[in-house]
Amino acid sequence: MSSAPTGPADRADLGAALRHWRDRQPPGEVGLPSGGVRRAPGLRREELAQLAGLSVDYVVRLERGRATSPSAQVLAALSRALRLSVSERDHLYLLAGRRPPGAGQVSQHIPPSVQRLCDQLARTPLSVYDASWTLLTWNPLWGALTGDPSMLRGRERNIVWRHFAGSSSRVAHLPGELVRFEAALVSDLRSSLAAYPEDEPLRTLVDDLREHSRRFGELWAAHAVGRYGIGDTKLVHHPDVGAVTVDCDVLTVPGSDLRIVVYSAPPGTTTAAQFELLNVVGTQPMTSRRPT
């Protein structure tokens, strides 16, 4: 994504815009409680910080014009948390003194409709990735099942890198499905590079994967191109509820290169009961766990 500065940021206007967008966002629409005494109908600063993965102090400094040029990653997180349209997102970048993401680059923008989908499917683990398979957002049940992704930084949020670099994961593939999964993931990444040949972070990701993973290099050399379209079954090893068998499907949004990954289970199954339990306990360890 382009993050080159375009000139000095207009800090006063940036702060005013952030306050306006924060005030207009009802907390109930982003999965937060809307009761209690509020000075304004919108989000509190600490709520915006939580949604964007930022510190409250940094949000305060941005709104008061005391923070220097925020990074493209921070601006992308703020635009998702505030449910900004594409035009509003571009305006946010310009106010911050940065060039908005270009048409020839992988977009990390999530439309408000997709954000609502994440909020409304609260009983189904769900996550959203960009065209390079970098994790953008997820719902609480996804974090409870697979582990809290907010702790991951940089490449560790990219599912292709994590898989082929051998990063630890709770998710495993059933026998016979690993080969299909890897081939589909690599062919999808090649289709993204064909669509965004000038995207430097994407090209660097592919180069680094070819250098670090022999398996990725073999699959890349096959020159298969295609969108990820397989549905498969995965096994998630949760430290509290044990093995969780899920059906995995990847959905696409018309007019967008986002990948929405959904884990599901038939009603009345053991997995459905495990989902219900994790909805209650979230990412916190259960009291029954004992140190080993």
Coordinates of C-alpha atoms in Angstrom, one line a residue:
M1 CA 0.0 0.0 0.0
S2 CA 1.3 3.5 -0.8
S3 CA 2.3 5.4 2.3
A4 CA 4.6 8.1 0.8
P5 CA 4.1 11.5 2.4
T6 CA 2.4 14.2 0.3
G7 CA 3.3 17.1 2.5
P8 CA 2.9 18.3 6.1
A9 CA -0.2 17.0 7.9
D10 CA -2.9 19.5 8.8
R11 CA -3.0 18.4 12.4
A12 CA -5.9 20.6 13.4
D13 CA -8.2 19.4 10.6
L14 CA -7.0 15.8 11.2
G15 CA -8.1 16.0 14.8
A16 CA -11.4 17.6 14.0
A17 CA -12.2 15.0 11.4
L18 CA -11.4 12.1 13.8
R19 CA -13.6 13.6 16.5
H20 CA -16.4 14.1 14.0
W21 CA -16.2 10.5 12.7
R22 CA -15.9 9.2 16.2
D23 CA -19.0 11.1 17.4
R24 CA -21.1 9.9 14.6
Q25 CA -20.3 6.1 15.1
P26 CA -22.9 4.5 17.4
P27 CA -21.2 2.0 19.8
G28 CA -23.9 -0.6 19.3
E29 CA -23.0 -0.9 15.6
V30 CA -19.4 -1.9 16.4
G31 CA -20.3 -4.5 19.0
L32 CA -19.9 -2.2 22.0
P33 CA -22.4 -1.6 24.8
S34 CA -24.4 1.6 24.1
G35 CA -25.9 2.1 27.6
G36 CA -24.7 4.2 30.4
V37 CA -24.1 8.0 30.6
R38 CA -22.4 9.4 27.5
R39 CA -21.5 12.9 26.6
A40 CA -22.0 12.2 23.0
P41 CA -23.8 9.4 21.1
G42 CA -20.6 8.1 19.4
L43 CA -17.5 6.3 20.5
R44 CA -15.4 7.3 23.4
R45 CA -11.6 7.8 22.8
E46 CA -10.8 4.6 24.7
E47 CA -13.3 2.7 22.5
L48 CA -11.8 3.9 19.3
A49 CA -8.3 3.0 20.6
Q50 CA -9.5 -0.5 21.4
L51 CA -11.1 -1.0 18.0
A52 CA -8.0 0.3 16.1
G53 CA -5.5 -1.4 18.3
L54 CA -3.9 1.9 19.4
S55 CA -3.2 3.4 22.8
V56 CA -5.6 5.9 24.2
D57 CA -2.8 8.4 24.7
Y58 CA -2.0 8.2 21.0
V59 CA -5.6 8.8 20.0
V60 CA -5.8 11.8 22.3
R61 CA -2.6 13.2 20.7
L62 CA -4.0 12.7 17.2
E63 CA -7.2 14.5 18.1
R64 CA -5.4 17.4 19.8
G65 CA -3.0 17.8 16.9
R66 CA 0.1 16.8 18.9
A67 CA 1.0 13.6 17.1
T68 CA 3.3 13.7 14.1
S69 CA 2.5 12.0 10.8
P70 CA 0.7 8.7 11.6
S71 CA 1.8 5.7 9.6
A72 CA -0.2 4.1 6.8
Q73 CA -0.9 1.2 9.1
V74 CA -2.4 3.4 11.8
L75 CA -4.5 5.2 9.2
A76 CA -5.8 2.0 7.8
A77 CA -6.7 0.8 11.3
L78 CA -8.5 4.0 12.1
S79 CA -10.5 3.9 8.9
R80 CA -11.7 0.4 9.6
A81 CA -12.6 1.2 13.3
L82 CA -14.5 4.3 12.2
R83 CA -16.3 2.5 9.3
L84 CA -15.1 5.1 6.8
S85 CA -16.1 4.9 3.1
V86 CA -13.4 4.8 0.5
S87 CA -13.7 8.6 -0.1
E88 CA -13.5 9.3 3.6
R89 CA -10.5 7.0 4.0
D90 CA -8.7 8.9 1.2
H91 CA -9.5 12.2 2.9
L92 CA -8.1 10.9 6.2
Y93 CA -4.8 10.0 4.4
L94 CA -4.6 13.4 2.9
L95 CA -5.2 15.2 6.2
A96 CA -2.4 13.1 7.7
G97 CA -0.1 14.2 4.9
R98 CA 0.0 10.8 3.1
R99 CA -0.9 9.7 -0.3
P100 CA -4.0 7.5 -0.3
P101 CA -3.7 3.8 -1.4
G102 CA -3.5 3.7 -5.2
A103 CA -5.6 1.6 -7.6
G104 CA -2.6 -0.6 -8.4
Q105 CA -1.9 -1.6 -4.9
V106 CA -3.4 -4.1 -2.5
S107 CA -6.2 -2.4 -0.5
Q108 CA -6.6 -2.9 3.2
H109 CA -9.9 -1.0 3.2
I110 CA -12.9 -2.9 4.7
P111 CA -16.3 -1.6 3.6
P112 CA -18.8 -0.9 6.4
S113 CA -21.0 -3.7 5.1
V114 CA -18.2 -6.2 5.7
Q115 CA -17.6 -4.8 9.2
R116 CA -21.3 -5.3 9.9
L117 CA -21.0 -8.9 8.7
C118 CA -18.2 -9.5 11.2
D119 CA -20.3 -7.9 14.0
Q120 CA -23.5 -9.8 13.2
L121 CA -22.0 -13.3 12.7
A122 CA -20.9 -13.3 16.3
R123 CA -21.6 -17.0 16.8
T124 CA -19.4 -18.0 13.9
P125 CA -15.6 -17.6 13.9
L126 CA -14.8 -15.2 11.1
S127 CA -11.7 -13.2 9.9
V128 CA -11.0 -10.9 6.9
Y129 CA -7.8 -10.8 4.8
D130 CA -6.6 -8.6 2.0
A131 CA -5.4 -9.9 -1.4
S132 CA -2.0 -10.8 0.0
W133 CA -3.6 -12.8 2.8
T134 CA -2.7 -10.4 5.5
L135 CA -5.2 -10.5 8.4
L136 CA -7.1 -7.2 8.7
T137 CA -9.9 -7.9 11.2
W138 CA -11.7 -10.7 13.0
N139 CA -14.6 -11.2 15.3
P140 CA -14.2 -12.1 19.0
L141 CA -15.0 -15.8 18.5
W142 CA -12.2 -16.1 15.9
G143 CA -9.8 -14.8 18.5
A144 CA -11.1 -17.0 21.2
L145 CA -10.7 -20.1 19.0
T146 CA -7.4 -19.5 17.2
G147 CA -5.7 -17.2 19.7
D148 CA -5.7 -13.4 20.0
P149 CA -4.3 -12.0 16.7
S150 CA -3.9 -8.5 18.2
M151 CA -0.5 -9.7 19.5
L152 CA 0.8 -10.4 16.0
R153 CA 2.8 -7.8 14.2
G154 CA 4.1 -7.4 10.6
R155 CA 4.6 -10.6 8.6
E156 CA 3.1 -12.7 11.5
R157 CA -0.3 -11.5 10.4
N158 CA 0.1 -13.0 6.9
I159 CA -1.3 -16.5 6.7
V160 CA 0.9 -17.5 3.7
W161 CA 4.1 -16.4 5.5
R162 CA 3.0 -18.1 8.8
H163 CA 2.2 -21.4 7.1
F164 CA 5.3 -21.7 4.9
A165 CA 7.7 -20.2 7.5
G166 CA 6.6 -22.8 10.0
S167 CA 5.1 -20.3 12.6
S168 CA 3.2 -21.9 15.5
S169 CA -0.5 -22.2 15.0
R170 CA -3.5 -23.9 16.6
V171 CA -4.9 -24.8 13.2
A172 CA -4.0 -28.1 11.5
H173 CA -5.2 -29.8 8.4
L174 CA -6.8 -33.2 8.2
P175 CA -4.8 -35.9 6.3
G176 CA -5.0 -35.5 2.6
E177 CA -6.1 -31.8 2.7
L178 CA -2.8 -30.1 3.3
V179 CA -1.6 -30.5 -0.3
R180 CA -4.8 -29.0 -1.6
F181 CA -4.7 -26.1 0.9
E182 CA -1.1 -25.2 0.0
A183 CA -1.7 -25.4 -3.7
A184 CA -4.8 -23.2 -3.5
L185 CA -3.1 -20.7 -1.3
V186 CA -0.1 -20.3 -3.6
S187 CA -2.2 -20.1 -6.8
D188 CA -4.4 -17.4 -5.1
L189 CA -1.3 -15.4 -4.2
R190 CA 0.0 -15.6 -7.8
S191 CA -3.4 -14.3 -9.0
S192 CA -3.0 -11.3 -6.6
L193 CA 0.5 -10.6 -7.9
A194 CA -0.9 -10.7 -11.5
A195 CA -3.6 -8.2 -10.4
Y196 CA -1.1 -5.9 -8.5
P197 CA 2.2 -6.3 -10.3
E198 CA 3.5 -2.9 -9.0
D199 CA 2.7 -3.6 -5.3
E200 CA 6.1 -3.6 -3.7
P201 CA 5.2 -5.2 -0.4
L202 CA 3.4 -8.1 -2.2
R203 CA 6.4 -8.6 -4.5
T204 CA 8.8 -8.6 -1.5
L205 CA 6.6 -11.1 0.3
V206 CA 6.7 -13.5 -2.7
D207 CA 10.5 -13.1 -3.0
D208 CA 11.0 -13.8 0.7
L209 CA 8.8 -16.8 0.6
R210 CA 10.7 -18.3 -2.4
E211 CA 13.9 -17.7 -0.5
H212 CA 12.9 -19.1 2.9
S213 CA 10.5 -22.0 1.9
R214 CA 11.5 -24.8 -0.5
R215 CA 7.9 -26.0 -0.6
F216 CA 6.6 -22.6 -1.5
G217 CA 9.2 -22.3 -4.3
E218 CA 8.1 -25.7 -5.7
L219 CA 4.5 -24.6 -5.8
W220 CA 5.3 -21.2 -7.2
A221 CA 7.3 -22.8 -10.0
A222 CA 4.1 -24.7 -11.1
H223 CA 2.6 -21.3 -12.3
A224 CA -0.9 -22.2 -11.2
V225 CA -3.2 -19.1 -11.0
G226 CA -6.6 -19.0 -9.5
R227 CA -8.7 -17.6 -6.6
Y228 CA -8.9 -19.7 -3.4
G229 CA -12.1 -21.6 -3.9
I230 CA -11.8 -24.8 -1.9
G231 CA -13.8 -25.6 1.2
D232 CA -12.0 -27.9 3.6
T233 CA -12.0 -29.2 7.1
K234 CA -9.5 -28.1 9.7
L235 CA -8.6 -29.1 13.2
V236 CA -8.1 -26.4 15.8
H237 CA -6.2 -27.4 18.9
H238 CA -7.6 -25.2 21.7
P239 CA -5.7 -25.3 25.0
D240 CA -9.0 -25.5 27.0
V241 CA -11.7 -27.1 25.0
G242 CA -9.5 -29.5 23.1
A243 CA -9.7 -30.4 19.5
V244 CA -12.3 -28.4 17.5
T245 CA -13.2 -29.7 14.0
V246 CA -14.5 -27.0 11.8
D247 CA -15.6 -26.6 8.2
C248 CA -13.7 -23.8 6.5
D249 CA -15.0 -21.7 3.6
V250 CA -13.6 -18.6 2.0
L251 CA -16.1 -16.0 0.8
T252 CA -15.4 -13.0 -1.5
V253 CA -17.0 -9.6 -1.7
P254 CA -18.2 -8.4 -5.1
G255 CA -16.0 -5.5 -6.3
S256 CA -13.4 -6.3 -3.6
D257 CA -10.3 -8.4 -3.2
L258 CA -11.0 -9.2 0.4
R259 CA -11.1 -12.8 1.5
I260 CA -13.5 -13.6 4.3
V261 CA -12.6 -16.9 6.1
V262 CA -15.5 -18.5 8.0
Y263 CA -15.4 -21.5 10.3
S264 CA -18.7 -23.3 10.8
A265 CA -20.3 -26.4 12.3
P266 CA -23.7 -28.1 12.0
P267 CA -26.1 -27.3 14.9
G268 CA -26.1 -29.8 17.7
T269 CA -22.6 -31.0 17.1
T270 CA -19.7 -31.1 19.6
T271 CA -18.1 -28.2 17.7
A272 CA -21.2 -26.1 17.9
A273 CA -21.2 -26.6 21.7
Q274 CA -17.5 -25.6 21.8
F275 CA -18.3 -22.4 19.9
E276 CA -21.0 -21.6 22.5
L277 CA -18.5 -22.1 25.3
L278 CA -15.8 -20.0 23.7
N279 CA -18.3 -17.2 23.1
V280 CA -18.7 -17.0 26.9
V281 CA -15.0 -17.3 28.0
G282 CA -13.4 -15.4 25.1
T283 CA -9.6 -15.4 25.0
Q284 CA -9.2 -15.7 28.8
P285 CA -7.8 -19.1 30.1
M286 CA -10.4 -21.2 31.9
T287 CA -10.0 -21.6 35.6
S288 CA -9.7 -25.4 35.1
R289 CA -6.4 -25.1 33.4
R290 CA -3.4 -26.2 35.4
P291 CA 0.2 -25.2 34.7
T292 CA 2.4 -28.1 33.4

